[in-house]
Coordinates of C-alpha atoms and ligand atoms in Angstrom, one line a residue:
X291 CA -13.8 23.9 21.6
X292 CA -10.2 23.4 22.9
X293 CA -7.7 26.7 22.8
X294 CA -4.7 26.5 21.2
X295 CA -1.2 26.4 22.5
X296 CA 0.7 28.7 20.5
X297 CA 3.8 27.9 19.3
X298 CA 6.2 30.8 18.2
X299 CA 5.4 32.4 14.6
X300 CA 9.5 31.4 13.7
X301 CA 8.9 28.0 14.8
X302 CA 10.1 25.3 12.2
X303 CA 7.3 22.8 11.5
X304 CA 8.6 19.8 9.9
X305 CA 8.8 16.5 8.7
X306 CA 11.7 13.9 8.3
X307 CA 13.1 11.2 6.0
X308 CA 16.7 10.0 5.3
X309 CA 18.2 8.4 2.2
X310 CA 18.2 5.1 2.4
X311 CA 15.0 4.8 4.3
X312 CA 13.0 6.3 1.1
X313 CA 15.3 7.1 -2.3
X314 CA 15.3 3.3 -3.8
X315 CA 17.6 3.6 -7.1
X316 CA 20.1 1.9 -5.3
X317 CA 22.6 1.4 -8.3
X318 CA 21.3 4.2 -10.7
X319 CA 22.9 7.1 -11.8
X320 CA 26.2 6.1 -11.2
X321 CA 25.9 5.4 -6.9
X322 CA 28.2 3.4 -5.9
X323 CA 26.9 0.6 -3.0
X324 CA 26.5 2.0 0.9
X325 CA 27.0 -0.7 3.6
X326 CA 23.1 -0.9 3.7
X327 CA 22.8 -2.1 0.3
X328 CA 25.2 -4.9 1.2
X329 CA 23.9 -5.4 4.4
X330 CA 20.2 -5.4 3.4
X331 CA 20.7 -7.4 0.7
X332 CA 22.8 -10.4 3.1
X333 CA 20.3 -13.1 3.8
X334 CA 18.9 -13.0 7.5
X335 CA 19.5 -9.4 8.1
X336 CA 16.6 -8.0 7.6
X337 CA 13.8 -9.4 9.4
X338 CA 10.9 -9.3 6.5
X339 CA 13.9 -9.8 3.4
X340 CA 12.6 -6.9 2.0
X341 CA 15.8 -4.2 0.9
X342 CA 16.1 -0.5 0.3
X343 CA 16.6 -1.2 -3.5
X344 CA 13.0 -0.1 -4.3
X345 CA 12.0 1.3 -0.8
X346 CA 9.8 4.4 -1.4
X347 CA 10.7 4.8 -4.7
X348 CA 11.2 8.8 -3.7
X349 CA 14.5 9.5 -6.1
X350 CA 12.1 8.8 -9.0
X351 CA 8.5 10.6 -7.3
X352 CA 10.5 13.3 -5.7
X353 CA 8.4 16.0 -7.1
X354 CA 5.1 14.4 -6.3
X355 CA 6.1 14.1 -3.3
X356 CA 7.4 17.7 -2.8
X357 CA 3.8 18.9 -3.8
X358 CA 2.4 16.2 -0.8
X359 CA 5.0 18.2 1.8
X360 CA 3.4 21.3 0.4
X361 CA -0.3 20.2 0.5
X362 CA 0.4 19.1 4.1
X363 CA 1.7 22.7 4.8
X364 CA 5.4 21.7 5.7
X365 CA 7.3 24.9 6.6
X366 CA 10.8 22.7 6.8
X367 CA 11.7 19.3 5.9
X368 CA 14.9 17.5 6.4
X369 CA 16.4 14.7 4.5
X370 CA 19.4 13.1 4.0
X371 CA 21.9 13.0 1.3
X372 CA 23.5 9.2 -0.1
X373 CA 26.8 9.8 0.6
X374 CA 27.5 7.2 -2.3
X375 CA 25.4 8.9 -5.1
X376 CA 28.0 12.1 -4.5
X377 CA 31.3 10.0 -4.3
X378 CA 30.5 6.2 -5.8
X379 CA 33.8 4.6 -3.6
X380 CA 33.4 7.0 -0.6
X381 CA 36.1 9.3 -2.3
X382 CA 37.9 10.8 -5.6
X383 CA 35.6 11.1 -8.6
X384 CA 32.4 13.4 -7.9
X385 CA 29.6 11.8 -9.6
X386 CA 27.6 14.7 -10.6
X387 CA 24.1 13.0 -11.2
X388 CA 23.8 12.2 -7.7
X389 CA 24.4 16.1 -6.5
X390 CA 22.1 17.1 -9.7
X391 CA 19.0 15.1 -8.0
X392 CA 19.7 17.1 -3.9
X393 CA 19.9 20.3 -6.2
X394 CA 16.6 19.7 -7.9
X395 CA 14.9 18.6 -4.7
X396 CA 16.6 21.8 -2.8
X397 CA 15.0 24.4 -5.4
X398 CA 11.9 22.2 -5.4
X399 CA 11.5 22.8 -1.7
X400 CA 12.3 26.6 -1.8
X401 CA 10.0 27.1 -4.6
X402 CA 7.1 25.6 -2.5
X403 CA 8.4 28.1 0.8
X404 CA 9.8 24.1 2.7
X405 CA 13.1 25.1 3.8
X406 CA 15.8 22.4 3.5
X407 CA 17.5 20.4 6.8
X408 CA 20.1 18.8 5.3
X409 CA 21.5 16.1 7.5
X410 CA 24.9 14.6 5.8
X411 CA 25.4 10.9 7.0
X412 CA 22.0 9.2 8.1
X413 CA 24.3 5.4 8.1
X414 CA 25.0 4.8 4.9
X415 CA 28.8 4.8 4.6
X416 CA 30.3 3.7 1.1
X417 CA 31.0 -0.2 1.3
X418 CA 34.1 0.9 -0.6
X419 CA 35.4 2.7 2.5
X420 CA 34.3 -0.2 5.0
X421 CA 36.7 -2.6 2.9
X422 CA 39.1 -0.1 4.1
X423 CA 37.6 -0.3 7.9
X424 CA 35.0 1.9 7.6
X425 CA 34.3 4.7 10.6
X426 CA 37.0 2.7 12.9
X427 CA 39.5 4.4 10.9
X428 CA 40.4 7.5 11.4
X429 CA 41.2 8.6 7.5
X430 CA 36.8 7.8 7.1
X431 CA 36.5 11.2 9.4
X432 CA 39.1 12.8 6.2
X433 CA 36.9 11.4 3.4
X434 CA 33.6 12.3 4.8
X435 CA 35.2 16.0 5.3
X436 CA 35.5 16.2 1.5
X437 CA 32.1 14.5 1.2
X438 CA 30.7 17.2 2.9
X439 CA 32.6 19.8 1.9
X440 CA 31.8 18.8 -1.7
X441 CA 28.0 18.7 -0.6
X442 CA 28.2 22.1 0.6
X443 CA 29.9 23.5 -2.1
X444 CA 27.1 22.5 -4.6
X445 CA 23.8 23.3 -2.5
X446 CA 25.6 25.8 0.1
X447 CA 24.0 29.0 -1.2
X448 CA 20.1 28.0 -1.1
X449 CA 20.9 25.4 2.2
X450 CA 21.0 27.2 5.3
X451 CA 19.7 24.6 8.0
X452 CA 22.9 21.7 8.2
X453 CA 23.0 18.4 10.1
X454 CA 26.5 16.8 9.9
X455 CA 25.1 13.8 11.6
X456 CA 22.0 11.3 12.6
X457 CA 22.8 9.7 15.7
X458 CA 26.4 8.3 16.0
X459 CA 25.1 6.7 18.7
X460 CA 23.2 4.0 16.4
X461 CA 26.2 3.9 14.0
X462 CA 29.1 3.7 16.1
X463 CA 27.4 1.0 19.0
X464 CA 24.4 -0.7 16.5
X465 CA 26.3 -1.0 13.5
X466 CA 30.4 -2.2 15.5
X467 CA 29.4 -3.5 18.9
X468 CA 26.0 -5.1 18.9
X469 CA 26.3 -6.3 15.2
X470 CA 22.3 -5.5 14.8
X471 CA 22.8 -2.6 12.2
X472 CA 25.3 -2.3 9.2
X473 CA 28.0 -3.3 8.9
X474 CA 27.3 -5.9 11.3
X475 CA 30.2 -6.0 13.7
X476 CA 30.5 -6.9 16.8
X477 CA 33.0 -5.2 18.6
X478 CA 33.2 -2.8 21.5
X479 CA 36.8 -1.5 20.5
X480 CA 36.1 -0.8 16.8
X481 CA 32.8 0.6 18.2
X482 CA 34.7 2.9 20.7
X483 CA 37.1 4.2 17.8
X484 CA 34.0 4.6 15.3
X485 CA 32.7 6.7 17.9
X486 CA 35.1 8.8 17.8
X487 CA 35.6 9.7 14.2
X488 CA 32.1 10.2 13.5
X489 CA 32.2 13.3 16.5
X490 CA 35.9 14.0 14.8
X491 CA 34.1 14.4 11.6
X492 CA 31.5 16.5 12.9
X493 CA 33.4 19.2 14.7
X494 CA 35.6 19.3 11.3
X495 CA 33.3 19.3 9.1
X496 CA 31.4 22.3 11.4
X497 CA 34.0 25.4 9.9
X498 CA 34.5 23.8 6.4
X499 CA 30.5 23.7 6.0
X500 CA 30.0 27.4 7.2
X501 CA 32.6 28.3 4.9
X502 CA 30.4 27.4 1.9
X503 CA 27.3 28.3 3.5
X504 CA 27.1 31.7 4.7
X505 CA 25.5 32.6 7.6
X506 CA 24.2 28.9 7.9
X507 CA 23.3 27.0 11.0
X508 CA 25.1 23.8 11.6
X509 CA 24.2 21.5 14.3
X510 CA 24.4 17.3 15.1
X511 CA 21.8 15.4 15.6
X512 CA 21.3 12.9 18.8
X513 CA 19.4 10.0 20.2
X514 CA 18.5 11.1 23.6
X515 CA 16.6 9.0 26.2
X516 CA 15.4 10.6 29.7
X517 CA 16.7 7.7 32.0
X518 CA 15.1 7.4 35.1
X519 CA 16.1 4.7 37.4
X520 CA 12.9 2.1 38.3
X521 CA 13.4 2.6 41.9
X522 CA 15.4 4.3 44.9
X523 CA 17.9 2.0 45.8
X524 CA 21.6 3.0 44.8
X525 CA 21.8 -0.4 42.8
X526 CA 19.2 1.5 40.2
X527 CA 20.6 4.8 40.6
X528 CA 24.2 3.4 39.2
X529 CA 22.6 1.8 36.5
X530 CA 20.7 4.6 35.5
X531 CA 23.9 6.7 35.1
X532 CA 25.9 4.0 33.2
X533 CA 23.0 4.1 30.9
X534 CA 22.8 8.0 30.6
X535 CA 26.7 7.6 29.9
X536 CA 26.1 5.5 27.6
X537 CA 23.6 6.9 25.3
X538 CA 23.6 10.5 26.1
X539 CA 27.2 11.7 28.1
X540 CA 29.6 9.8 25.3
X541 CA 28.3 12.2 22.8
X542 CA 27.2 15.5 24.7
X543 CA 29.9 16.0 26.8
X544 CA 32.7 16.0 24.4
X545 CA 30.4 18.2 21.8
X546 CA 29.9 20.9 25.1
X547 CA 33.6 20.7 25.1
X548 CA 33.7 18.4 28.1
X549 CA 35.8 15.9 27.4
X550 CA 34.7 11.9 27.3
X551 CA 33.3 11.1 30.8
X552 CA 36.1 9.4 32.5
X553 CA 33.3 7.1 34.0
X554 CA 32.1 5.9 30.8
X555 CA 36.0 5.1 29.7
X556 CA 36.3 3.4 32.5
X557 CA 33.2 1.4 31.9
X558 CA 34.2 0.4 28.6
X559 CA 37.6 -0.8 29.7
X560 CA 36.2 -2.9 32.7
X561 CA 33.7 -4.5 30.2
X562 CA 34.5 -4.9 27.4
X563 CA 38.2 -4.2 27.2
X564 CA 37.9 -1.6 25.0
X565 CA 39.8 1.7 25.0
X566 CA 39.3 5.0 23.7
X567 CA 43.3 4.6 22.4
X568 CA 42.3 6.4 19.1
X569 CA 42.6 10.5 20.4
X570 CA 45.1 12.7 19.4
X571 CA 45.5 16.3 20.1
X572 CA 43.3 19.1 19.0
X573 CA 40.6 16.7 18.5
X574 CA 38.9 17.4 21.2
X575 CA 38.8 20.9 20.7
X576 CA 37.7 19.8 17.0
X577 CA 34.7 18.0 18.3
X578 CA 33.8 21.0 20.8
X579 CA 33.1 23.5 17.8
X580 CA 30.5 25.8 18.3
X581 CA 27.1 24.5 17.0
X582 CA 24.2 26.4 16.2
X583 CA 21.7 24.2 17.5
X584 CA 21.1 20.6 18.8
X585 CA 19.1 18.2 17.2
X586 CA 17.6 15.6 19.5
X587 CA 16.0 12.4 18.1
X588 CA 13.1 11.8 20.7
X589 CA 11.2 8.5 21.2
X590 CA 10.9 7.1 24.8
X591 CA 12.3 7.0 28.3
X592 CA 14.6 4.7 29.4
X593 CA 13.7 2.8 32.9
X594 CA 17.1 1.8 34.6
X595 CA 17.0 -1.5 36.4
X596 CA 19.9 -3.2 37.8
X597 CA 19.7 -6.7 36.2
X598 CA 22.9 -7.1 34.2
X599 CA 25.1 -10.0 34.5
X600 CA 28.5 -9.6 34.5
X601 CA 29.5 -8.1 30.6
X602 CA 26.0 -6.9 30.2
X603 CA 24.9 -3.4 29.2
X604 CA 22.4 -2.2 31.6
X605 CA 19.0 -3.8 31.4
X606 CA 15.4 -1.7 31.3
X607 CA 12.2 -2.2 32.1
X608 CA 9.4 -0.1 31.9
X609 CA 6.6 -0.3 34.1
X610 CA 3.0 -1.9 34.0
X611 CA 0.5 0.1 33.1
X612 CA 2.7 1.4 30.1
X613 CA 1.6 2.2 26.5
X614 CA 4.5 0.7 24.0
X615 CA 4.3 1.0 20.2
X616 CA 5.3 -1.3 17.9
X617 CA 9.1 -0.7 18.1
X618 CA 8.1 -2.0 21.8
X619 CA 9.0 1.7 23.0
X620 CA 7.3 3.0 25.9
X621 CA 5.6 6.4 25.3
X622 CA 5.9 8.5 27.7
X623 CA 5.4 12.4 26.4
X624 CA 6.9 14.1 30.3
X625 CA 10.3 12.6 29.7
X626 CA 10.6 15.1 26.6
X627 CA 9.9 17.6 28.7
X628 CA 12.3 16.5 31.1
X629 CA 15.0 15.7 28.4
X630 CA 14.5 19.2 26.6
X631 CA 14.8 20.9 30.2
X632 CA 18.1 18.8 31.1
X633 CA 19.9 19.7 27.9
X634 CA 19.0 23.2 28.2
X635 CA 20.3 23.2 31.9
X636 CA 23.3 21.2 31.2
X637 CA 24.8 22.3 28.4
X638 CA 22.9 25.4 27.2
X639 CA 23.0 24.7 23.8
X640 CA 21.7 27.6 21.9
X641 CA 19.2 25.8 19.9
X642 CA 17.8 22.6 20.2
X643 CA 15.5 21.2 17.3
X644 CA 13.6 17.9 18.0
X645 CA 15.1 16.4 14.5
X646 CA 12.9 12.8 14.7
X647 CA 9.6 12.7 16.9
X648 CA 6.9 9.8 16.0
X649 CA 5.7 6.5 16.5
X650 CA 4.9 3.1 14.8
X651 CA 2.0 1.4 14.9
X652 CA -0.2 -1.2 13.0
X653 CA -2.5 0.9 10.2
X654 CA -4.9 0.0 8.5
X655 CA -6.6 1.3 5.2
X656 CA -10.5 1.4 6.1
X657 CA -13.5 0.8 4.6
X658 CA -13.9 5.1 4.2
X659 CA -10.3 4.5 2.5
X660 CA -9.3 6.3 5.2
X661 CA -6.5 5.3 7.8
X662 CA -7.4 6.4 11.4
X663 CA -4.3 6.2 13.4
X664 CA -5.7 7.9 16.2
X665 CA -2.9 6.5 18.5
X666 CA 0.1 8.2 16.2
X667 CA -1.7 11.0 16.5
X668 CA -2.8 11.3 20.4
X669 CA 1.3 10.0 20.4
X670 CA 2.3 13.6 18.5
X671 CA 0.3 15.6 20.3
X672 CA 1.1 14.9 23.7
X673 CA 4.6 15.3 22.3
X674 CA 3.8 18.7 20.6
X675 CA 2.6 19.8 24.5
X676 CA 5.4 18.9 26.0
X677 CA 7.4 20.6 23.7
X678 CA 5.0 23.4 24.2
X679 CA 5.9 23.6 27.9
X680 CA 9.1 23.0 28.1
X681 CA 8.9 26.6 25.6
X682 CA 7.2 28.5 28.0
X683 CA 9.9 27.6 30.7
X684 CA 12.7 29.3 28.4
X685 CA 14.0 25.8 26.9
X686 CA 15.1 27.4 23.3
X687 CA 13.4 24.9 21.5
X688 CA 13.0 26.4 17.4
X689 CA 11.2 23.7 15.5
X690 CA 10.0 19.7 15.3
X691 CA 10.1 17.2 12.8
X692 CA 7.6 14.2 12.5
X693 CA 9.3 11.1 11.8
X694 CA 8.8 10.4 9.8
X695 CA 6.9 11.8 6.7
X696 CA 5.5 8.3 4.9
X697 CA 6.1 5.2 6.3
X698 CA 9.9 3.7 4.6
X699 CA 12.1 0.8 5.5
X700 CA 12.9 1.0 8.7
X701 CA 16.2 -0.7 9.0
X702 CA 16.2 -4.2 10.4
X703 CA 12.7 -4.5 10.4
X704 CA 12.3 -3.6 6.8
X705 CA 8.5 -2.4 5.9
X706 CA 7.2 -4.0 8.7
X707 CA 6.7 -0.8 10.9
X708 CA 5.1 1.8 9.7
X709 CA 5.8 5.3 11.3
X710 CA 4.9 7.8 8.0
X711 CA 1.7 10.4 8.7
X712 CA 1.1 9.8 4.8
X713 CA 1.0 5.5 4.4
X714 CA 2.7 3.9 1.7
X715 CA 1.6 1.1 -0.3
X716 CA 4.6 -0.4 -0.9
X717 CA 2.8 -2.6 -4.7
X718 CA 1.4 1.1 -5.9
X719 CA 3.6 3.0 -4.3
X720 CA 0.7 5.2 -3.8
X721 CA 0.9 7.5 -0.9
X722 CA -2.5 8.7 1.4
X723 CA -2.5 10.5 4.6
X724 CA -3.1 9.7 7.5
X725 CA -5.6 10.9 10.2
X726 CA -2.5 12.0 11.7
X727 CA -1.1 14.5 8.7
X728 CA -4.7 15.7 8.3
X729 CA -4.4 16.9 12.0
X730 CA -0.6 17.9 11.7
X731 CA -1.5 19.9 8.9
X732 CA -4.5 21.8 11.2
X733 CA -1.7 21.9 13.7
X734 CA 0.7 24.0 11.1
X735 CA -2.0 25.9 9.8
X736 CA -2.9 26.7 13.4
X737 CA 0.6 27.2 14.8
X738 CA -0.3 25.6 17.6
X739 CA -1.2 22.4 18.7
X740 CA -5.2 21.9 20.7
X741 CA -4.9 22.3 24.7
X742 CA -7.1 19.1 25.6
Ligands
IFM860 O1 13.9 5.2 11.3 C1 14.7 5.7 12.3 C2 15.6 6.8 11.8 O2 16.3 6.4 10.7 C3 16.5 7.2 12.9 N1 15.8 7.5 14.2 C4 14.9 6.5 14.6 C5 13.9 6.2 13.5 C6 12.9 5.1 14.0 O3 13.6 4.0 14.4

């Protein structure tokens, strides 16, 4: 029989979800409608046509499936809060319902011993305020202070664990330059300014939540990607560190206090035109307020190859003999390792939590009834060792989260990829686990994931 590697007894085992990806109740209870539900429901976005109207049905099975986190041993699970079920139009009138249901689901947690992560904004802005522009616009980093500050307010004394953001990263560059996520814009210079507000509303919204919250921890959550470049030359070895700028410096450096890199400005100038014109002063020194912890979104490694055309963002390749899931994402468990060790090196941050770990891939209800995804599984356990190492070389690394918990809508792919340890059946809603949260459960039960 394999030994275990033990994890640290504090150590926050977890599962995640967000909103939009799982609530459903789209227009009940008084929410108002989220650039998701407008995009979603635009013809042609969405590859499968299917919407988050219904999704997982969660805001009406919240407290089945509260007693599922509990039977699969959850110590923490994070979720995110619809900004448009607190404030319908993005700001003014609380709507009380919609803080009623994250109160119920906060004491529902902390009476099964599942402490809450509360992440804040998880993309799904009131339309109301992208009529007015939306994150470009500097007065959406004011009305998503009061969002949170109203949030925080409500469920400050029993939340301790905060998340002001999911990956501005995907919003600011998905949803205003590349058009492929809501609200569908194309545009480098909105998605430079969008950037920028969404940090600007983190590192305000840092004092205001700790103010509510005593003695909470507050962090931001990132999508980080090892980049390595695919060979020696110096060609490679550029592109690899336009692409690190591009996903990982824009948003660490000025949250370590360091400023925007000036290469990465430069970049988006030469390319694409586009500016950073938006700053004014103090707010970097906003967006450098001290965190508690990190949260890194890990999936794959990105291979840098220098193939771009003129214009073009850098290419990637991965190599040959590969494994990819569905999303087409290489897996490759040593670049968390590497990742967890760079961030601890670089900016010494003086928590990091891995907010999102987890894969997609085709499943399969068997003849047993039973779905054996053996490759999700082998997928979170070479994660979980990696994490594991990077531990026992002094990498502060204080808890994990499965992404996700059941299998939701996953954005522009709708219900087509499944990456839940419990699988949905999206006509009975009925939920089942999967070999995978039969093992992750062992795992938490265990502390500590098998050596071999
Ligand atoms: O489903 C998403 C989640 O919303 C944010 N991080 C990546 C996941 C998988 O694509």
């Amino acid at each position: 029989m394999s030994s275990i590697l033990q994890f640290p007894d504090s150590f926050h085992w977890g599962a995640a979800t967000a909103s939009y990806q799982i609530e459903g109740a789209w227009n009940e209870d008084g929410k108002g409608e989220s650039i998701w539900d407008r995009f979603s429901h635009t013809p042609g976005k969405i590859i499968d046509h299917s919407t988050g109207d219904v999704a997982c049905d969660h805001y009406h099975r919240w407290c089945q499936d509260l007693d599922m986190m509990q039977e699969l041993g959850l110590k923490a699970y994070r979720f995110s809060i619809a900004w448009t079920r607190i404030f319908p139009d993005g700001r003014g009138q609380v709507n009380q319902a919609g803080l009623d249901f994250y109160d119920r689901l906060v004491d529902g947690l902390l009476s099964r011993n599942i402490t809450p992560y509360v992440t804040l904004y998880h993309w799904d802005l009131p339309q109301a305020l992208q009529n007015e522009g939306g994150w470009p616009q500097r007065r959406t980093a004011e009305d998503y202070v009061r969002y949170a500050e109203t949030v925080a307010r409500r469920l400050g004394d029993r939340v301790k664990h905060w998340i002001t953001h999911n990956e501005p990263w995907v919003a600011a560059f998905m949803g205003y330059a590349l058009g492929i996520h809501a609200p569908g814009i194309q545009d480098f210079p909105q998605a430079l300014a969008a950037s920028h507000h969404l940090l600007l509303s983190h590192g305000w919204a840092v004092p205001i939540i700790r103010q509510h919250s005593a003695g909470a921890q507050v962090g931001i959550t990132l999508n980080l990607h090892d980049v390595v470049p695919a060979s020696p030359s110096h060609a490679d070895a550029k592109m690899a560190r336009q692409l690190d700028g591009y996903f990982n410096r824009m948003f660490l450096d000025p949250v370590f206090g360091r400023h925007y890199p000036a290469d990465m400005l430069a970049f988006f100038e030469q390319q694409y035109g586009a500016r950073m014109d938006g700053v004014q002063e103090g707010d970097l020194q906003a967006i450098a307020a001290d965190i508690d912890f990190l949260g890194v979104n890990y999936y794959t490694r990105q291979v840098a190859r220098d193939a771009s055309a003129p214009g073009n963002l850098p290419r990637t390749i991965s190599t040959d003999d590969s494994e990819f899931t569905e999303m087409g994402w290489e897996v490759h468990p040593h670049s968390l390792y590497r990742l967890l060790n760079r961030l601890h090196f670089d900016y010494q941050p003086r928590q990091i939590i891995i907010t999102e770990n987890g894969a997609a891939f085709v499943d399969t209800v068997s003849a047993d009834g039973r779905i054996h995804d053996q490759r999700r599984l082998a997928y979170i356990h070479e994660h979980l060792k990696a994490a594991h190492a990077a531990i026992q070389g002094g990498v502060p690394l204080t808890g994990t989260f499965v992404w996700s918990l059941m299998d939701n809508f996953e954005w522009t792919y709708g219900i087509t990829k499944r990456f839940g340890v419990y699988y949905v059946d999206y006509e009975t809603q009925q939920r089942l686990p999967k070999d995978s949260a039969l093992w992750y459960r062992q795992v938490i039960a265990d502390g500590g994931v098998p050596a071999a």
